[in-house]
Amino acid sequence: MSTPSLQSFNTFGLVVEAEELVSIASTDDLKKLHDSQAWAQRQLHILGGGSNVLLTQNLSGLVLLNRIQGKKEVYRDEQVVHIEFGGGEIWHEAVTWAVAQGFGGLENMSLIPGTVGAAPIQNIGAYGVELKDRFVYLDAFDLDSGETRRFLKNECEFGYRDSIFKSWAKGRFFITQVCLELQLHPEVNLRYGDISGVLEQWGIAHPSIADVSRAVIHIRQSKLPDPAVLGNCGSFFKNPVIPETQFEELKARYPEAKSFPAGEGYIKVPAGWLIEHAGWKGHRAGAVGVHEKQALVLVNYGGAKGSEVLQLARDIQADILDRYGIALEMEVNAW
Ligand code: EPU
């Protein structure tokens, strides 16, 4: 049991308090706690890296910090290796470790904030690769029953920044281990334009996974604010997916509108483009604002309240709906 302030446990840097904070280092810790008085009838909240939550109020009950460490090889053949990572491992450290071993597949997701255990919840992704592309299974502790359960890939119902852990299974499972499949003879993925552009600038014609990781880190650092310096939660909204017919109307009004294919008949429109185009980039309201280099990122300039961030988000959502007829959905979870 430790200090109840959550300021250093959420990357927005919001000042909120927990009634009680417990660091969990193993499944055994969870089992013991589950059987104890401290657990009984209490509200439970699970925090990983705190990089995808917007804390709008003090949290009553128990806040469980996922600090389960470990990396274990559980399978290997000629082509791939399966590594089981502890849910509390820092995601970027897991990526760096994999790159150092020469295991491919995670390098495009370098420098994403948060923990390994939180990664499947919103199916994190960047630069053309999503967690689901590398996922084998996860083990989770059922907070109700106290049983441990394995979820295979198809059971997680991964979608764009989505899984069952954002719907029926939300808040119910503590993710203790995540098993990922990595390549022993990596093929780099340069499909996302920015990466090949940077490598070309650096004069690297045959990039290794370490080169790709460095390029991704370079791109992210050039436009995404470092949460240690400026509180934020990365992309605040999801990129909306709209019917092709609606996109054609948008394109007729704004020929410069950006887009990505999103499956038969659908188009993904970068929310960052919509928000910037609506004039919000660099906008500041008191202690909160829209980042000046990436309009999809809301920031805390210091001393902001969660409710102020939420109000700014609602103002942006209302304006985008009004201007473009597009509803922006939050990627970040408001508590
Ligand atoms: N854009 C603008 N203005 C902006 C921001 C973006 O016009 O202020 C345009 C860019 O010029 C580009 C397009 O929007 O043409 C896409 O921008 P970017 O490559 O920066 O990616 P994004 O769609 O804004 C998504 C993910 C990021 C991920 C990047 C790279 C979501 C919600 N976000 O952002 O993930 O790093 O692609 O793959 O899907 C996160 O989830 O927290 C996150 C940072």
mmCIF file of N, CA, C and O in Angstrom, residues 160-229:
data_model
loop_
_atom_site.group_PDB
_atom_site.id
_atom_site.type_symbol
_atom_site.label_atom_id
_atom_site.label_comp_id
_atom_site.label_asym_id
_atom_site.label_seq_id
_atom_site.Cartn_x
_atom_site.Cartn_y
_atom_site.Cartn_z
ATOM 1 N N TYR A 160 -10.013 -1.839 -34.943
ATOM 2 C CA TYR A 160 -9.215 -0.611 -34.893
ATOM 3 C C TYR A 160 -9.371 0.033 -33.505
ATOM 4 O O TYR A 160 -10.463 0.434 -33.144
ATOM 5 N N ARG A 161 -8.291 0.042 -32.735
ATOM 6 C CA ARG A 161 -8.269 0.563 -31.359
ATOM 7 C C ARG A 161 -9.431 -0.006 -30.538
ATOM 8 O O ARG A 161 -10.081 0.710 -29.769
ATOM 9 N N ASP A 162 -9.650 -1.319 -30.681
ATOM 10 C CA ASP A 162 -10.812 -1.922 -30.036
ATOM 11 C C ASP A 162 -10.596 -3.407 -29.743
ATOM 12 O O ASP A 162 -9.831 -4.090 -30.439
ATOM 13 N N SER A 163 -11.267 -3.895 -28.707
ATOM 14 C CA SER A 163 -11.271 -5.314 -28.347
ATOM 15 C C SER A 163 -12.399 -5.529 -27.347
ATOM 16 O O SER A 163 -13.041 -4.564 -26.912
ATOM 17 N N ILE A 164 -12.601 -6.803 -26.947
ATOM 18 C CA ILE A 164 -13.635 -7.081 -25.933
ATOM 19 C C ILE A 164 -13.327 -6.377 -24.609
ATOM 20 O O ILE A 164 -14.213 -6.170 -23.795
ATOM 21 N N PHE A 165 -12.027 -6.013 -24.418
ATOM 22 C CA PHE A 165 -11.655 -5.373 -23.144
ATOM 23 C C PHE A 165 -12.096 -3.903 -23.094
ATOM 24 O O PHE A 165 -11.860 -3.210 -22.118
ATOM 25 N N LYS A 166 -12.756 -3.466 -24.184
ATOM 26 C CA LYS A 166 -13.380 -2.139 -24.163
ATOM 27 C C LYS A 166 -14.898 -2.276 -24.162
ATOM 28 O O LYS A 166 -15.607 -1.286 -24.099
ATOM 29 N N SER A 167 -15.387 -3.541 -24.253
ATOM 30 C CA SER A 167 -16.846 -3.725 -24.213
ATOM 31 C C SER A 167 -17.229 -4.632 -23.034
ATOM 32 O O SER A 167 -17.021 -4.235 -21.886
ATOM 33 N N TRP A 168 -17.686 -5.858 -23.291
ATOM 34 C CA TRP A 168 -18.237 -6.656 -22.172
ATOM 35 C C TRP A 168 -17.192 -7.008 -21.111
ATOM 36 O O TRP A 168 -17.511 -7.153 -19.934
ATOM 37 N N ALA A 169 -15.934 -7.095 -21.538
ATOM 38 C CA ALA A 169 -14.904 -7.508 -20.569
ATOM 39 C C ALA A 169 -14.224 -6.316 -19.894
ATOM 40 O O ALA A 169 -13.287 -6.497 -19.113
ATOM 41 N N LYS A 170 -14.719 -5.118 -20.170
ATOM 42 C CA LYS A 170 -14.098 -3.897 -19.646
ATOM 43 C C LYS A 170 -14.015 -3.899 -18.109
ATOM 44 O O LYS A 170 -15.015 -4.134 -17.432
ATOM 45 N N GLY A 171 -12.822 -3.629 -17.601
ATOM 46 C CA GLY A 171 -12.637 -3.482 -16.153
ATOM 47 C C GLY A 171 -12.755 -4.784 -15.379
ATOM 48 O O GLY A 171 -12.663 -4.797 -14.161
ATOM 49 N N ARG A 172 -13.000 -5.906 -16.078
ATOM 50 C CA ARG A 172 -13.267 -7.148 -15.356
ATOM 51 C C ARG A 172 -12.024 -8.025 -15.222
ATOM 52 O O ARG A 172 -11.932 -8.846 -14.315
ATOM 53 N N PHE A 173 -11.076 -7.843 -16.142
ATOM 54 C CA PHE A 173 -9.898 -8.717 -16.148
ATOM 55 C C PHE A 173 -8.607 -7.927 -15.954
ATOM 56 O O PHE A 173 -8.421 -6.881 -16.573
ATOM 57 N N PHE A 174 -7.719 -8.474 -15.147
ATOM 58 C CA PHE A 174 -6.393 -7.905 -14.946
ATOM 59 C C PHE A 174 -5.461 -8.726 -15.838
ATOM 60 O O PHE A 174 -5.315 -9.943 -15.645
ATOM 61 N N ILE A 175 -4.846 -8.092 -16.828
ATOM 62 C CA ILE A 175 -4.043 -8.831 -17.814
ATOM 63 C C ILE A 175 -2.647 -9.088 -17.236
ATOM 64 O O ILE A 175 -1.871 -8.162 -17.017
ATOM 65 N N THR A 176 -2.370 -10.365 -16.969
ATOM 66 C CA THR A 176 -1.131 -10.710 -16.271
ATOM 67 C C THR A 176 0.019 -11.004 -17.228
ATOM 68 O O THR A 176 1.164 -10.671 -16.941
ATOM 69 N N GLN A 177 -0.279 -11.661 -18.368
ATOM 70 C CA GLN A 177 0.751 -11.981 -19.365
ATOM 71 C C GLN A 177 0.189 -11.774 -20.762
ATOM 72 O O GLN A 177 -1.016 -11.987 -20.979
ATOM 73 N N VAL A 178 1.073 -11.387 -21.682
ATOM 74 C CA VAL A 178 0.679 -11.270 -23.090
ATOM 75 C C VAL A 178 1.732 -12.007 -23.913
ATOM 76 O O VAL A 178 2.930 -11.749 -23.760
ATOM 77 N N CYS A 179 1.291 -12.922 -24.783
ATOM 78 C CA CYS A 179 2.234 -13.679 -25.601
ATOM 79 C C CYS A 179 2.216 -13.156 -27.043
ATOM 80 O O CYS A 179 1.152 -13.043 -27.654
ATOM 81 N N LEU A 180 3.399 -12.808 -27.538
ATOM 82 C CA LEU A 180 3.517 -12.236 -28.887
ATOM 83 C C LEU A 180 4.398 -13.119 -29.762
ATOM 84 O O LEU A 180 5.365 -13.724 -29.280
ATOM 85 N N GLU A 181 4.047 -13.168 -31.037
ATOM 86 C CA GLU A 181 4.844 -13.940 -31.998
ATOM 87 C C GLU A 181 5.787 -13.002 -32.743
ATOM 88 O O GLU A 181 5.349 -12.052 -33.394
ATOM 89 N N LEU A 182 7.103 -13.278 -32.631
ATOM 90 C CA LEU A 182 8.104 -12.412 -33.262
ATOM 91 C C LEU A 182 8.870 -13.200 -34.318
ATOM 92 O O LEU A 182 8.982 -14.431 -34.235
ATOM 93 N N GLN A 183 9.390 -12.481 -35.304
ATOM 94 C CA GLN A 183 10.049 -13.159 -36.436
ATOM 95 C C GLN A 183 11.549 -13.301 -36.212
ATOM 96 O O GLN A 183 12.213 -12.345 -35.809
ATOM 97 N N LEU A 184 12.046 -14.511 -36.524
ATOM 98 C CA LEU A 184 13.485 -14.751 -36.379
ATOM 99 C C LEU A 184 14.261 -14.250 -37.598
ATOM 100 O O LEU A 184 15.467 -14.026 -37.517
ATOM 101 N N HIS A 185 13.568 -14.133 -38.736
ATOM 102 C CA HIS A 185 14.217 -13.586 -39.946
ATOM 103 C C HIS A 185 13.365 -12.403 -40.393
ATOM 104 O O HIS A 185 12.597 -12.513 -41.349
ATOM 105 N N PRO A 186 13.488 -11.287 -39.689
ATOM 106 C CA PRO A 186 12.540 -10.192 -39.870
ATOM 107 C C PRO A 186 12.529 -9.597 -41.277
ATOM 108 O O PRO A 186 13.568 -9.484 -41.912
ATOM 109 N N GLU A 187 11.320 -9.260 -41.690
ATOM 110 C CA GLU A 187 11.151 -8.462 -42.915
ATOM 111 C C GLU A 187 10.601 -7.133 -42.445
ATOM 112 O O GLU A 187 9.592 -7.103 -41.750
ATOM 113 N N VAL A 188 11.275 -6.049 -42.840
ATOM 114 C CA VAL A 188 10.805 -4.753 -42.340
ATOM 115 C C VAL A 188 9.558 -4.307 -43.096
ATOM 116 O O VAL A 188 9.352 -4.664 -44.250
ATOM 117 N N ASN A 189 8.713 -3.542 -42.414
ATOM 118 C CA ASN A 189 7.472 -3.025 -43.001
ATOM 119 C C ASN A 189 7.614 -1.509 -43.150
ATOM 120 O O ASN A 189 7.582 -0.779 -42.165
ATOM 121 N N LEU A 190 7.777 -1.076 -44.405
ATOM 122 C CA LEU A 190 7.998 0.354 -44.663
ATOM 123 C C LEU A 190 6.813 0.971 -45.390
ATOM 124 O O LEU A 190 6.942 2.028 -46.007
ATOM 125 N N ARG A 191 5.659 0.302 -45.316
ATOM 126 C CA ARG A 191 4.524 0.763 -46.119
ATOM 127 C C ARG A 191 4.053 2.149 -45.710
ATOM 128 O O ARG A 191 3.548 2.903 -46.519
ATOM 129 N N TYR A 192 4.181 2.484 -44.446
ATOM 130 C CA TYR A 192 3.729 3.798 -43.989
ATOM 131 C C TYR A 192 4.783 4.809 -44.442
ATOM 132 O O TYR A 192 5.941 4.762 -44.020
ATOM 133 N N GLY A 193 4.359 5.719 -45.337
ATOM 134 C CA GLY A 193 5.253 6.618 -46.065
ATOM 135 C C GLY A 193 6.330 7.317 -45.255
ATOM 136 O O GLY A 193 7.496 7.374 -45.668
ATOM 137 N N ASP A 194 5.955 7.808 -44.069
ATOM 138 C CA ASP A 194 6.907 8.583 -43.260
ATOM 139 C C ASP A 194 8.203 7.813 -42.987
ATOM 140 O O ASP A 194 9.287 8.385 -42.967
ATOM 141 N N ILE A 195 8.089 6.496 -42.770
ATOM 142 C CA ILE A 195 9.266 5.710 -42.382
ATOM 143 C C ILE A 195 10.257 5.651 -43.537
ATOM 144 O O ILE A 195 11.449 5.927 -43.366
ATOM 145 N N SER A 196 9.774 5.307 -44.740
ATOM 146 C CA SER A 196 10.705 5.203 -45.872
ATOM 147 C C SER A 196 11.321 6.566 -46.179
ATOM 148 O O SER A 196 12.495 6.651 -46.549
ATOM 149 N N GLY A 197 10.534 7.640 -45.983
ATOM 150 C CA GLY A 197 11.059 8.997 -46.207
ATOM 151 C C GLY A 197 12.263 9.284 -45.308
ATOM 152 O O GLY A 197 13.306 9.758 -45.771
ATOM 153 N N VAL A 198 12.116 8.973 -44.019
ATOM 154 C CA VAL A 198 13.195 9.240 -43.056
ATOM 155 C C VAL A 198 14.422 8.383 -43.382
ATOM 156 O O VAL A 198 15.559 8.873 -43.389
ATOM 157 N N LEU A 199 14.200 7.092 -43.679
ATOM 158 C CA LEU A 199 15.334 6.198 -43.967
ATOM 159 C C LEU A 199 16.077 6.657 -45.213
ATOM 160 O O LEU A 199 17.309 6.600 -45.279
ATOM 161 N N GLU A 200 15.314 7.139 -46.186
ATOM 162 C CA GLU A 200 15.925 7.657 -47.420
ATOM 163 C C GLU A 200 16.816 8.863 -47.099
ATOM 164 O O GLU A 200 17.958 8.935 -47.529
ATOM 165 N N GLN A 201 16.231 9.778 -46.277
ATOM 166 C CA GLN A 201 17.010 10.966 -45.837
ATOM 167 C C GLN A 201 18.307 10.553 -45.156
ATOM 168 O O GLN A 201 19.332 11.214 -45.288
ATOM 169 N N TRP A 202 18.258 9.469 -44.401
ATOM 170 C CA TRP A 202 19.435 9.005 -43.671
ATOM 171 C C TRP A 202 20.365 8.183 -44.557
ATOM 172 O O TRP A 202 21.381 7.673 -44.088
ATOM 173 N N GLY A 203 19.962 7.967 -45.815
ATOM 174 C CA GLY A 203 20.798 7.216 -46.759
ATOM 175 C C GLY A 203 20.854 5.723 -46.458
ATOM 176 O O GLY A 203 21.834 5.057 -46.767
ATOM 177 N N ILE A 204 19.766 5.203 -45.823
ATOM 178 C CA ILE A 204 19.755 3.768 -45.493
ATOM 179 C C ILE A 204 18.890 3.024 -46.523
ATOM 180 O O ILE A 204 17.662 3.174 -46.538
ATOM 181 N N ALA A 205 19.536 2.253 -47.375
ATOM 182 C CA ALA A 205 18.815 1.571 -48.458
ATOM 183 C C ALA A 205 18.261 0.215 -48.015
ATOM 184 O O ALA A 205 17.205 -0.218 -48.475
ATOM 185 N N HIS A 206 18.978 -0.463 -47.125
ATOM 186 C CA HIS A 206 18.532 -1.790 -46.666
ATOM 187 C C HIS A 206 18.401 -1.766 -45.148
ATOM 188 O O HIS A 206 19.287 -2.232 -44.423
ATOM 189 N N PRO A 207 17.290 -1.202 -44.656
ATOM 190 C CA PRO A 207 17.161 -1.005 -43.202
ATOM 191 C C PRO A 207 16.992 -2.303 -42.415
ATOM 192 O O PRO A 207 16.329 -3.240 -42.868
ATOM 193 N N SER A 208 17.599 -2.318 -41.229
ATOM 194 C CA SER A 208 17.390 -3.407 -40.277
ATOM 195 C C SER A 208 16.200 -3.022 -39.389
ATOM 196 O O SER A 208 15.712 -1.878 -39.448
ATOM 197 N N ILE A 209 15.762 -3.940 -38.527
ATOM 198 C CA ILE A 209 14.661 -3.593 -37.613
ATOM 199 C C ILE A 209 15.103 -2.473 -36.662
ATOM 200 O O ILE A 209 14.301 -1.637 -36.267
ATOM 201 N N ALA A 210 16.398 -2.439 -36.330
ATOM 202 C CA ALA A 210 16.894 -1.370 -35.450
ATOM 203 C C ALA A 210 16.795 -0.010 -36.169
ATOM 204 O O ALA A 210 16.445 1.002 -35.545
ATOM 205 N N ASP A 211 17.061 0.005 -37.486
ATOM 206 C CA ASP A 211 16.928 1.257 -38.247
ATOM 207 C C ASP A 211 15.469 1.719 -38.272
ATOM 208 O O ASP A 211 15.173 2.902 -38.105
ATOM 209 N N VAL A 212 14.556 0.752 -38.477
ATOM 210 C CA VAL A 212 13.133 1.111 -38.524
ATOM 211 C C VAL A 212 12.703 1.666 -37.165
ATOM 212 O O VAL A 212 12.012 2.686 -37.077
ATOM 213 N N SER A 213 13.162 1.012 -36.098
ATOM 214 C CA SER A 213 12.823 1.483 -34.759
ATOM 215 C C SER A 213 13.326 2.919 -34.558
ATOM 216 O O SER A 213 12.586 3.781 -34.077
ATOM 217 N N ARG A 214 14.562 3.176 -34.976
ATOM 218 C CA ARG A 214 15.117 4.528 -34.830
ATOM 219 C C ARG A 214 14.314 5.544 -35.636
ATOM 220 O O ARG A 214 14.072 6.665 -35.187
ATOM 221 N N ALA A 215 13.894 5.150 -36.850
ATOM 222 C CA ALA A 215 13.118 6.064 -37.701
ATOM 223 C C ALA A 215 11.771 6.384 -37.049
ATOM 224 O O ALA A 215 11.334 7.545 -37.022
ATOM 225 N N VAL A 216 11.125 5.354 -36.486
ATOM 226 C CA VAL A 216 9.820 5.569 -35.841
ATOM 227 C C VAL A 216 9.983 6.493 -34.631
ATOM 228 O O VAL A 216 9.200 7.430 -34.424
ATOM 229 N N ILE A 217 11.040 6.247 -33.845
ATOM 230 C CA ILE A 217 11.296 7.091 -32.670
ATOM 231 C C ILE A 217 11.504 8.545 -33.123
ATOM 232 O O ILE A 217 10.942 9.478 -32.543
ATOM 233 N N HIS A 218 12.250 8.705 -34.207
ATOM 234 C CA HIS A 218 12.519 10.046 -34.733
ATOM 235 C C HIS A 218 11.212 10.745 -35.152
ATOM 236 O O HIS A 218 10.979 11.901 -34.802
ATOM 237 N N ILE A 219 10.355 10.019 -35.866
ATOM 238 C CA ILE A 219 9.087 10.621 -36.334
ATOM 239 C C ILE A 219 8.206 10.979 -35.138
ATOM 240 O O ILE A 219 7.671 12.080 -35.047
ATOM 241 N N ARG A 220 8.066 10.036 -34.208
ATOM 242 C CA ARG A 220 7.200 10.291 -33.058
ATOM 243 C C ARG A 220 7.709 11.487 -32.255
ATOM 244 O O ARG A 220 6.925 12.333 -31.829
ATOM 245 N N GLN A 221 9.044 11.521 -32.046
ATOM 246 C CA GLN A 221 9.581 12.629 -31.233
ATOM 247 C C GLN A 221 9.421 13.966 -31.942
ATOM 248 O O GLN A 221 9.386 15.008 -31.307
ATOM 249 N N SER A 222 9.338 13.944 -33.281
ATOM 250 C CA SER A 222 9.231 15.211 -33.998
ATOM 251 C C SER A 222 7.827 15.796 -33.938
ATOM 252 O O SER A 222 7.643 16.984 -34.129
ATOM 253 N N LYS A 223 6.799 14.948 -33.677
ATOM 254 C CA LYS A 223 5.465 15.553 -33.617
ATOM 255 C C LYS A 223 4.639 15.251 -32.374
ATOM 256 O O LYS A 223 3.657 15.945 -32.109
ATOM 257 N N LEU A 224 5.035 14.232 -31.620
ATOM 258 C CA LEU A 224 4.234 13.915 -30.435
ATOM 259 C C LEU A 224 4.931 14.429 -29.179
ATOM 260 O O LEU A 224 6.127 14.204 -28.990
ATOM 261 N N PRO A 225 4.211 15.129 -28.312
ATOM 262 C CA PRO A 225 4.847 15.650 -27.104
ATOM 263 C C PRO A 225 5.235 14.539 -26.131
ATOM 264 O O PRO A 225 4.513 13.550 -26.003
ATOM 265 N N ASP A 226 6.372 14.705 -25.465
ATOM 266 C CA ASP A 226 6.839 13.738 -24.469
ATOM 267 C C ASP A 226 6.029 13.956 -23.187
ATOM 268 O O ASP A 226 6.075 15.035 -22.601
ATOM 269 N N PRO A 227 5.275 12.936 -22.755
ATOM 270 C CA PRO A 227 4.431 13.108 -21.564
ATOM 271 C C PRO A 227 5.218 13.528 -20.323
ATOM 272 O O PRO A 227 4.652 14.142 -19.410
ATOM 273 N N ALA A 228 6.535 13.224 -20.295
ATOM 274 C CA ALA A 228 7.327 13.623 -19.126
ATOM 275 C C ALA A 228 7.515 15.148 -19.108
ATOM 276 O O ALA A 228 7.812 15.737 -18.074
ATOM 277 N N VAL A 229 7.319 15.780 -20.263
ATOM 278 C CA VAL A 229 7.514 17.227 -20.368
ATOM 279 C C VAL A 229 6.163 17.953 -20.434
ATOM 280 O O VAL A 229 5.947 18.975 -19.786
#
